[in-house]
């Protein structure tokens, strides 16, 4: 089997409840996957050098999750609100409880991110500032993790593994600066790992990625995953409104009246632009 086609047969995902047969030699086979309460996914990444030309399929990253922690950092990689918004769309479309972690707070001497912290808090997200170096925010994270299945996801190098190592020193996860494995064709499959860290607490570490493309989202649905748009969407003139150019759009009016942050609307438009029209369900 050619490795670059592995993602086509990713059937079970981390977090799934499965029935399986185990052989004496430790190998086995899964013969049933229970229905997932929820799952997060993305569009399978483009594979450099691969001859595969078909539709890019859905890649399930993890399932049956309670908390989704979107991890970002102040520098290296530099904070980028549009990346957060993309992850939020993934989390919201999966109906997950989303948290925003801003790591490497020790590098934010000038408190550059207070504005973003405020924006996301006003929209209704819990923002946790952390530093794996100075331990700021570690107790908060630890409290939120308890008794839940938690997934941490974000770009490479934001400090997911460092944070988990600090909270659970026994994990001993490998940390490194910037992962390049995604650029090589054969290793582009997402392999997340779930760790049981306590009787009923689980954390899922996910390989960092460079970019995220939400899967299977239609243009007219995207606005539903920007939670502050929701009170306005129902007042748009057309129920297929994409809040871009349509007359009688209540979202555009809310942006003009400064009831929706322009930064979020800008993110929305950028994402809208990347969604292909011809998604088949
Ligand atoms: P991951 O790819 O998200 O798992 O990121 P890693 O945990 O491997 O961390 C990437 C790099 O960022 C490593 O060199 C870490 O030492 C560094 N790092 C992680 N957390 C912090 C932090 O809070 N502050 C600073 N200054 N560096 C950090
Ligand atoms: Zn509209």
mmCIF file of C-alpha atoms and ligand atoms in Angstrom:
data_model
loop_
_atom_site.group_PDB
_atom_site.id
_atom_site.type_symbol
_atom_site.label_atom_id
_atom_site.label_comp_id
_atom_site.label_asym_id
_atom_site.label_seq_id
_atom_site.Cartn_x
_atom_site.Cartn_y
_atom_site.Cartn_z
ATOM 1 C CA UNK A 1 0.000 0.000 0.000
ATOM 2 C CA UNK A 2 1.321 3.414 -0.848
ATOM 3 C CA UNK A 3 1.686 5.509 2.252
ATOM 4 C CA UNK A 4 0.398 8.698 0.692
ATOM 5 C CA UNK A 5 -3.039 7.143 0.357
ATOM 6 C CA UNK A 6 -3.339 6.145 3.963
ATOM 7 C CA UNK A 7 -5.656 9.001 4.798
ATOM 8 C CA UNK A 8 -8.296 7.504 2.549
ATOM 9 C CA UNK A 9 -8.757 4.598 4.903
ATOM 10 C CA UNK A 10 -8.570 6.341 8.258
ATOM 11 C CA UNK A 11 -11.669 4.762 9.672
ATOM 12 C CA UNK A 12 -11.297 4.880 13.426
ATOM 13 C CA UNK A 13 -10.282 8.104 15.125
ATOM 14 C CA UNK A 14 -8.743 8.933 18.468
ATOM 15 C CA UNK A 15 -11.549 9.069 21.015
ATOM 16 C CA UNK A 16 -13.740 6.497 19.309
ATOM 17 C CA UNK A 17 -15.335 3.710 21.293
ATOM 18 C CA UNK A 18 -14.720 0.536 19.343
ATOM 19 C CA UNK A 19 -15.336 -3.195 19.510
ATOM 20 C CA UNK A 20 -12.309 -5.228 18.601
ATOM 21 C CA UNK A 21 -10.810 -8.672 18.471
ATOM 22 C CA UNK A 22 -7.379 -9.134 19.900
ATOM 23 C CA UNK A 23 -5.054 -11.895 18.771
ATOM 24 C CA UNK A 24 -2.520 -13.646 20.980
ATOM 25 C CA UNK A 25 0.353 -11.842 19.306
ATOM 26 C CA UNK A 26 -1.044 -8.419 20.246
ATOM 27 C CA UNK A 27 -2.403 -7.570 16.807
ATOM 28 C CA UNK A 28 -6.109 -7.205 16.361
ATOM 29 C CA UNK A 29 -8.899 -5.786 14.332
ATOM 30 C CA UNK A 30 -11.666 -3.287 14.941
ATOM 31 C CA UNK A 31 -15.047 -4.516 13.791
ATOM 32 C CA UNK A 32 -17.342 -1.793 15.088
ATOM 33 C CA UNK A 33 -17.143 1.916 15.894
ATOM 34 C CA UNK A 34 -19.849 3.349 18.099
ATOM 35 C CA UNK A 35 -21.687 6.415 16.936
ATOM 36 C CA UNK A 36 -19.681 9.530 17.738
ATOM 37 C CA UNK A 37 -21.181 12.204 20.010
ATOM 38 C CA UNK A 38 -19.075 14.729 18.138
ATOM 39 C CA UNK A 39 -15.836 14.924 16.253
ATOM 40 C CA UNK A 40 -13.522 17.492 14.809
ATOM 41 C CA UNK A 41 -12.152 17.264 11.362
ATOM 42 C CA UNK A 42 -10.460 19.193 8.646
ATOM 43 C CA UNK A 43 -9.923 18.901 4.966
ATOM 44 C CA UNK A 44 -7.124 16.446 4.286
ATOM 45 C CA UNK A 45 -4.043 18.503 3.537
ATOM 46 C CA UNK A 46 -2.641 18.868 0.073
ATOM 47 C CA UNK A 47 0.157 16.424 -0.328
ATOM 48 C CA UNK A 48 3.230 17.672 -2.071
ATOM 49 C CA UNK A 49 4.484 15.256 -4.665
ATOM 50 C CA UNK A 50 1.432 13.022 -4.440
ATOM 51 C CA UNK A 51 -0.194 11.903 -7.631
ATOM 52 C CA UNK A 52 -3.627 11.955 -5.969
ATOM 53 C CA UNK A 53 -5.869 14.440 -7.763
ATOM 54 C CA UNK A 54 -9.309 13.687 -6.388
ATOM 55 C CA UNK A 55 -11.522 15.517 -3.949
ATOM 56 C CA UNK A 56 -9.794 16.309 -0.690
ATOM 57 C CA UNK A 57 -11.531 14.200 1.882
ATOM 58 C CA UNK A 58 -12.513 14.744 5.450
ATOM 59 C CA UNK A 59 -9.866 13.866 7.971
ATOM 60 C CA UNK A 60 -11.174 13.175 11.444
ATOM 61 C CA UNK A 61 -8.794 14.416 14.076
ATOM 62 C CA UNK A 62 -10.532 13.198 17.240
ATOM 63 C CA UNK A 63 -13.969 12.316 18.521
ATOM 64 C CA UNK A 64 -16.146 12.313 21.650
ATOM 65 C CA UNK A 65 -14.569 15.444 23.057
ATOM 66 C CA UNK A 66 -15.736 17.692 25.911
ATOM 67 C CA UNK A 67 -13.375 20.642 25.602
ATOM 68 C CA UNK A 68 -11.556 22.051 22.614
ATOM 69 C CA UNK A 69 -8.539 24.175 23.496
ATOM 70 C CA UNK A 70 -7.322 26.276 20.616
ATOM 71 C CA UNK A 71 -3.716 26.983 21.452
ATOM 72 C CA UNK A 72 -1.961 30.056 20.075
ATOM 73 C CA UNK A 73 1.132 31.967 21.041
ATOM 74 C CA UNK A 74 2.292 35.549 21.210
ATOM 75 C CA UNK A 75 5.445 35.037 19.147
ATOM 76 C CA UNK A 76 7.018 32.200 17.185
ATOM 77 C CA UNK A 77 4.612 31.602 15.690
ATOM 78 C CA UNK A 78 3.280 35.125 15.868
ATOM 79 C CA UNK A 79 -0.259 35.627 17.089
ATOM 80 C CA UNK A 80 -2.753 35.535 14.236
ATOM 81 C CA UNK A 81 -6.428 36.084 14.961
ATOM 82 C CA UNK A 82 -7.458 34.637 11.602
ATOM 83 C CA UNK A 83 -5.943 31.320 12.539
ATOM 84 C CA UNK A 84 -7.942 31.342 15.774
ATOM 85 C CA UNK A 85 -11.104 32.111 13.846
ATOM 86 C CA UNK A 86 -10.547 29.157 11.561
ATOM 87 C CA UNK A 87 -10.136 26.828 14.507
ATOM 88 C CA UNK A 88 -13.212 28.358 16.092
ATOM 89 C CA UNK A 89 -15.214 27.541 12.976
ATOM 90 C CA UNK A 90 -14.043 23.952 13.257
ATOM 91 C CA UNK A 91 -14.998 23.837 16.943
ATOM 92 C CA UNK A 92 -18.329 25.605 16.563
ATOM 93 C CA UNK A 93 -19.382 23.482 13.609
ATOM 94 C CA UNK A 94 -18.694 20.413 15.760
ATOM 95 C CA UNK A 95 -20.711 22.026 18.594
ATOM 96 C CA UNK A 96 -17.797 21.824 20.989
ATOM 97 C CA UNK A 97 -17.035 23.960 23.979
ATOM 98 C CA UNK A 98 -14.141 26.091 22.724
ATOM 99 C CA UNK A 99 -11.437 27.790 24.764
ATOM 100 C CA UNK A 100 -8.676 30.047 23.518
ATOM 101 C CA UNK A 101 -5.251 29.591 25.053
ATOM 102 C CA UNK A 102 -2.707 32.312 24.412
ATOM 103 C CA UNK A 103 0.640 30.802 25.327
ATOM 104 C CA UNK A 104 4.155 32.252 25.715
ATOM 105 C CA UNK A 105 2.733 35.097 27.742
ATOM 106 C CA UNK A 106 6.264 35.615 29.147
ATOM 107 C CA UNK A 107 7.100 37.091 25.719
ATOM 108 C CA UNK A 108 4.335 39.682 25.883
ATOM 109 C CA UNK A 109 6.182 42.348 27.854
ATOM 110 C CA UNK A 110 4.061 45.127 26.435
ATOM 111 C CA UNK A 111 0.735 43.428 26.913
ATOM 112 C CA UNK A 112 0.092 43.477 23.183
ATOM 113 C CA UNK A 113 -2.666 40.970 23.372
ATOM 114 C CA UNK A 114 -5.029 42.526 25.883
ATOM 115 C CA UNK A 115 -7.108 43.880 23.004
ATOM 116 C CA UNK A 116 -7.584 40.431 21.506
ATOM 117 C CA UNK A 117 -8.263 38.941 24.889
ATOM 118 C CA UNK A 118 -11.021 41.487 25.313
ATOM 119 C CA UNK A 119 -12.518 40.915 21.861
ATOM 120 C CA UNK A 120 -12.809 37.172 22.317
ATOM 121 C CA UNK A 121 -14.076 37.517 25.869
ATOM 122 C CA UNK A 122 -16.808 39.915 24.768
ATOM 123 C CA UNK A 123 -17.847 37.482 22.039
ATOM 124 C CA UNK A 124 -18.183 34.887 24.786
ATOM 125 C CA UNK A 125 -15.069 32.738 24.714
ATOM 126 C CA UNK A 126 -12.975 31.970 27.720
ATOM 127 C CA UNK A 127 -9.436 33.157 27.046
ATOM 128 C CA UNK A 128 -6.614 31.712 29.118
ATOM 129 C CA UNK A 129 -3.196 33.277 29.020
ATOM 130 C CA UNK A 130 -0.446 30.828 29.785
ATOM 131 C CA UNK A 131 3.263 30.410 29.865
ATOM 132 C CA UNK A 132 4.912 27.032 29.982
ATOM 133 C CA UNK A 133 8.026 28.941 31.070
ATOM 134 C CA UNK A 134 6.705 30.914 34.027
ATOM 135 C CA UNK A 135 3.754 28.626 34.800
ATOM 136 C CA UNK A 136 1.226 31.418 34.452
ATOM 137 C CA UNK A 137 -2.240 30.065 33.774
ATOM 138 C CA UNK A 138 -1.268 26.453 34.429
ATOM 139 C CA UNK A 139 -3.618 26.070 37.389
ATOM 140 C CA UNK A 140 -6.532 27.402 35.361
ATOM 141 C CA UNK A 141 -5.852 24.956 32.565
ATOM 142 C CA UNK A 142 -5.462 22.097 34.987
ATOM 143 C CA UNK A 143 -8.826 22.912 36.570
ATOM 144 C CA UNK A 144 -10.566 23.069 33.185
ATOM 145 C CA UNK A 145 -9.085 19.739 32.116
ATOM 146 C CA UNK A 146 -10.317 17.826 35.172
ATOM 147 C CA UNK A 147 -12.899 15.145 34.562
ATOM 148 C CA UNK A 148 -13.116 15.909 30.836
ATOM 149 C CA UNK A 149 -11.843 14.743 27.502
ATOM 150 C CA UNK A 150 -9.755 17.634 26.264
ATOM 151 C CA UNK A 151 -8.146 18.248 22.946
ATOM 152 C CA UNK A 152 -5.413 20.782 22.348
ATOM 153 C CA UNK A 153 -4.924 21.905 18.813
ATOM 154 C CA UNK A 154 -3.092 24.740 17.145
ATOM 155 C CA UNK A 155 -0.238 25.607 14.871
ATOM 156 C CA UNK A 156 3.140 23.947 15.194
ATOM 157 C CA UNK A 157 5.360 25.472 17.825
ATOM 158 C CA UNK A 158 2.733 27.287 19.903
ATOM 159 C CA UNK A 159 3.641 25.135 22.906
ATOM 160 C CA UNK A 160 0.955 22.457 23.192
ATOM 161 C CA UNK A 161 3.383 19.741 24.208
ATOM 162 C CA UNK A 162 5.243 22.081 26.572
ATOM 163 C CA UNK A 163 2.008 22.993 28.339
ATOM 164 C CA UNK A 164 0.966 19.373 28.717
ATOM 165 C CA UNK A 165 4.411 18.403 29.994
ATOM 166 C CA UNK A 166 4.250 21.118 32.628
ATOM 167 C CA UNK A 167 0.852 20.054 33.864
ATOM 168 C CA UNK A 168 1.555 16.325 33.625
ATOM 169 C CA UNK A 169 5.338 15.862 33.906
ATOM 170 C CA UNK A 170 4.938 12.095 33.481
ATOM 171 C CA UNK A 171 3.831 12.538 29.868
ATOM 172 C CA UNK A 172 7.262 13.526 28.657
ATOM 173 C CA UNK A 173 6.069 14.663 25.254
ATOM 174 C CA UNK A 174 8.641 15.636 22.701
ATOM 175 C CA UNK A 175 8.870 19.368 22.137
ATOM 176 C CA UNK A 176 10.538 21.137 19.311
ATOM 177 C CA UNK A 177 10.521 24.461 17.602
ATOM 178 C CA UNK A 178 8.725 24.109 14.322
ATOM 179 C CA UNK A 179 7.585 20.837 12.918
ATOM 180 C CA UNK A 180 8.234 20.321 9.242
ATOM 181 C CA UNK A 181 6.672 16.909 8.867
ATOM 182 C CA UNK A 182 3.623 18.317 7.119
ATOM 183 C CA UNK A 183 5.697 19.445 4.220
ATOM 184 C CA UNK A 184 6.743 15.921 3.402
ATOM 185 C CA UNK A 185 4.168 13.932 1.576
ATOM 186 C CA UNK A 186 4.349 10.681 3.424
ATOM 187 C CA UNK A 187 3.713 12.005 6.913
ATOM 188 C CA UNK A 188 0.737 14.228 6.382
ATOM 189 C CA UNK A 189 -1.755 12.031 8.191
ATOM 190 C CA UNK A 190 -2.840 13.571 11.468
ATOM 191 C CA UNK A 191 -2.098 11.196 14.268
ATOM 192 C CA UNK A 192 -3.385 12.554 17.523
ATOM 193 C CA UNK A 193 -2.702 10.743 20.757
ATOM 194 C CA UNK A 194 -4.987 10.505 23.756
ATOM 195 C CA UNK A 195 -3.512 10.221 27.227
ATOM 196 C CA UNK A 196 -5.341 9.217 30.347
ATOM 197 C CA UNK A 197 -3.912 11.553 32.958
ATOM 198 C CA UNK A 198 -6.303 10.868 35.789
ATOM 199 C CA UNK A 199 -9.198 8.502 36.556
ATOM 200 C CA UNK A 200 -11.589 10.401 34.312
ATOM 201 C CA UNK A 201 -9.403 13.049 32.681
ATOM 202 C CA UNK A 202 -8.006 12.688 29.194
ATOM 203 C CA UNK A 203 -5.898 14.965 27.049
ATOM 204 C CA UNK A 204 -5.417 14.637 23.334
ATOM 205 C CA UNK A 205 -2.219 15.997 21.884
ATOM 206 C CA UNK A 206 -2.458 16.772 18.204
ATOM 207 C CA UNK A 207 0.472 17.330 15.891
ATOM 208 C CA UNK A 208 0.789 20.991 15.127
ATOM 209 C CA UNK A 209 -0.195 22.058 11.682
ATOM 210 C CA UNK A 210 0.638 25.005 9.505
ATOM 211 C CA UNK A 211 -2.863 25.780 8.383
ATOM 212 C CA UNK A 212 -6.349 24.505 8.866
ATOM 213 C CA UNK A 213 -9.108 24.227 6.339
ATOM 214 C CA UNK A 214 -12.512 23.386 7.763
ATOM 215 C CA UNK A 215 -14.243 20.556 5.950
ATOM 216 C CA UNK A 216 -17.739 20.437 4.504
ATOM 217 C CA UNK A 217 -18.902 23.940 5.365
ATOM 218 C CA UNK A 218 -21.247 25.666 2.980
ATOM 219 C CA UNK A 219 -21.013 29.373 2.307
ATOM 220 C CA UNK A 220 -24.474 30.025 3.652
ATOM 221 C CA UNK A 221 -23.683 28.149 6.862
ATOM 222 C CA UNK A 222 -20.351 29.750 7.688
ATOM 223 C CA UNK A 223 -21.929 32.706 9.509
ATOM 224 C CA UNK A 224 -23.511 30.316 12.005
ATOM 225 C CA UNK A 225 -20.046 29.438 13.253
ATOM 226 C CA UNK A 226 -19.248 33.047 14.101
ATOM 227 C CA UNK A 227 -21.292 33.021 17.257
ATOM 228 C CA UNK A 228 -21.795 36.777 17.571
ATOM 229 C CA UNK A 229 -23.449 36.811 14.106
ATOM 230 C CA UNK A 230 -26.243 34.547 15.281
ATOM 231 C CA UNK A 231 -28.625 37.168 16.713
ATOM 232 C CA UNK A 232 -28.473 39.037 13.383
ATOM 233 C CA UNK A 233 -28.579 36.203 10.859
ATOM 234 C CA UNK A 234 -32.263 35.563 11.362
ATOM 235 C CA UNK A 235 -32.983 39.158 10.318
ATOM 236 C CA UNK A 236 -31.229 38.895 6.949
ATOM 237 C CA UNK A 237 -33.593 39.290 4.029
ATOM 238 C CA UNK A 238 -32.552 36.033 2.386
ATOM 239 C CA UNK A 239 -32.185 32.833 4.335
ATOM 240 C CA UNK A 240 -29.276 31.798 2.134
ATOM 241 C CA UNK A 241 -27.526 35.108 2.824
ATOM 242 C CA UNK A 242 -23.742 34.811 2.914
ATOM 243 C CA UNK A 243 -23.447 38.255 4.552
ATOM 244 C CA UNK A 244 -21.149 39.451 1.840
ATOM 245 C CA UNK A 245 -22.978 41.602 -0.671
ATOM 246 C CA UNK A 246 -26.640 40.696 -0.318
ATOM 247 C CA UNK A 247 -29.205 43.437 0.106
ATOM 248 C CA UNK A 248 -30.993 43.515 3.437
ATOM 249 C CA UNK A 249 -28.137 41.760 5.243
ATOM 250 C CA UNK A 250 -28.456 42.263 8.986
ATOM 251 C CA UNK A 251 -24.902 41.099 9.648
ATOM 252 C CA UNK A 252 -23.416 43.763 7.379
ATOM 253 C CA UNK A 253 -25.627 46.323 9.099
ATOM 254 C CA UNK A 254 -24.377 45.152 12.499
ATOM 255 C CA UNK A 255 -20.780 45.565 11.320
ATOM 256 C CA UNK A 256 -21.565 49.082 10.121
ATOM 257 C CA UNK A 257 -23.199 49.897 13.421
ATOM 258 C CA UNK A 258 -20.119 48.526 15.244
ATOM 259 C CA UNK A 259 -22.043 45.781 16.923
ATOM 260 C CA UNK A 260 -19.820 43.145 15.318
ATOM 261 C CA UNK A 261 -16.042 43.532 15.503
ATOM 262 C CA UNK A 262 -14.639 44.409 12.056
ATOM 263 C CA UNK A 263 -11.683 42.091 12.692
ATOM 264 C CA UNK A 264 -14.034 39.137 12.995
ATOM 265 C CA UNK A 265 -16.051 40.137 9.964
ATOM 266 C CA UNK A 266 -12.822 40.451 8.004
ATOM 267 C CA UNK A 267 -11.853 36.951 9.082
ATOM 268 C CA UNK A 268 -15.273 35.755 8.034
ATOM 269 C CA UNK A 269 -14.892 37.230 4.551
ATOM 270 C CA UNK A 270 -11.447 35.688 4.118
ATOM 271 C CA UNK A 271 -12.766 32.295 5.090
ATOM 272 C CA UNK A 272 -15.837 32.675 2.919
ATOM 273 C CA UNK A 273 -13.573 33.321 0.001
ATOM 274 C CA UNK A 274 -11.741 30.045 0.506
ATOM 275 C CA UNK A 275 -14.827 27.868 0.583
ATOM 276 C CA UNK A 276 -15.387 26.132 -2.680
ATOM 277 C CA UNK A 277 -18.855 26.361 -4.104
ATOM 278 C CA UNK A 278 -19.144 22.801 -5.205
ATOM 279 C CA UNK A 279 -19.044 20.909 -1.957
ATOM 280 C CA UNK A 280 -20.862 17.638 -2.315
ATOM 281 C CA UNK A 281 -22.595 16.140 0.705
HETATM 282 P P1 LIG B 1 3.931 22.366 19.943
HETATM 283 O O1 LIG B 1 4.398 22.157 18.531
HETATM 284 O O2 LIG B 1 2.700 23.213 19.977
HETATM 285 O O3 LIG B 1 3.769 21.109 20.738
HETATM 286 O O4 LIG B 1 5.056 23.257 20.649
HETATM 287 P P2 LIG B 1 6.223 22.798 21.645
HETATM 288 O O5 LIG B 1 5.666 22.459 22.976
HETATM 289 O O6 LIG B 1 7.069 21.775 20.971
HETATM 290 O O7 LIG B 1 7.008 24.182 21.830
HETATM 291 C C1 LIG B 1 7.653 24.820 20.754
HETATM 292 C C2 LIG B 1 8.759 25.733 21.275
HETATM 293 O O8 LIG B 1 8.191 26.806 22.026
HETATM 294 C C3 LIG B 1 9.739 25.029 22.201
HETATM 295 O O9 LIG B 1 11.033 25.502 21.878
HETATM 296 C C4 LIG B 1 9.329 25.485 23.584
HETATM 297 O O10 LIG B 1 10.405 25.506 24.486
HETATM 298 C C5 LIG B 1 8.806 26.873 23.325
HETATM 299 N N1 LIG B 1 7.767 27.264 24.297
HETATM 300 C C6 LIG B 1 6.686 26.551 24.648
HETATM 301 N N2 LIG B 1 5.947 27.205 25.562
HETATM 302 C C7 LIG B 1 6.591 28.379 25.803
HETATM 303 C C8 LIG B 1 6.313 29.513 26.657
HETATM 304 O O11 LIG B 1 5.327 29.594 27.392
HETATM 305 N N3 LIG B 1 7.191 30.555 26.582
HETATM 306 C C9 LIG B 1 8.288 30.537 25.779
HETATM 307 N N4 LIG B 1 9.081 31.611 25.787
HETATM 308 N N5 LIG B 1 8.578 29.483 24.966
HETATM 309 C C10 LIG B 1 7.745 28.422 24.982
HETATM 310 ZN ZN1 LIG B 2 -26.764 38.439 5.842
#
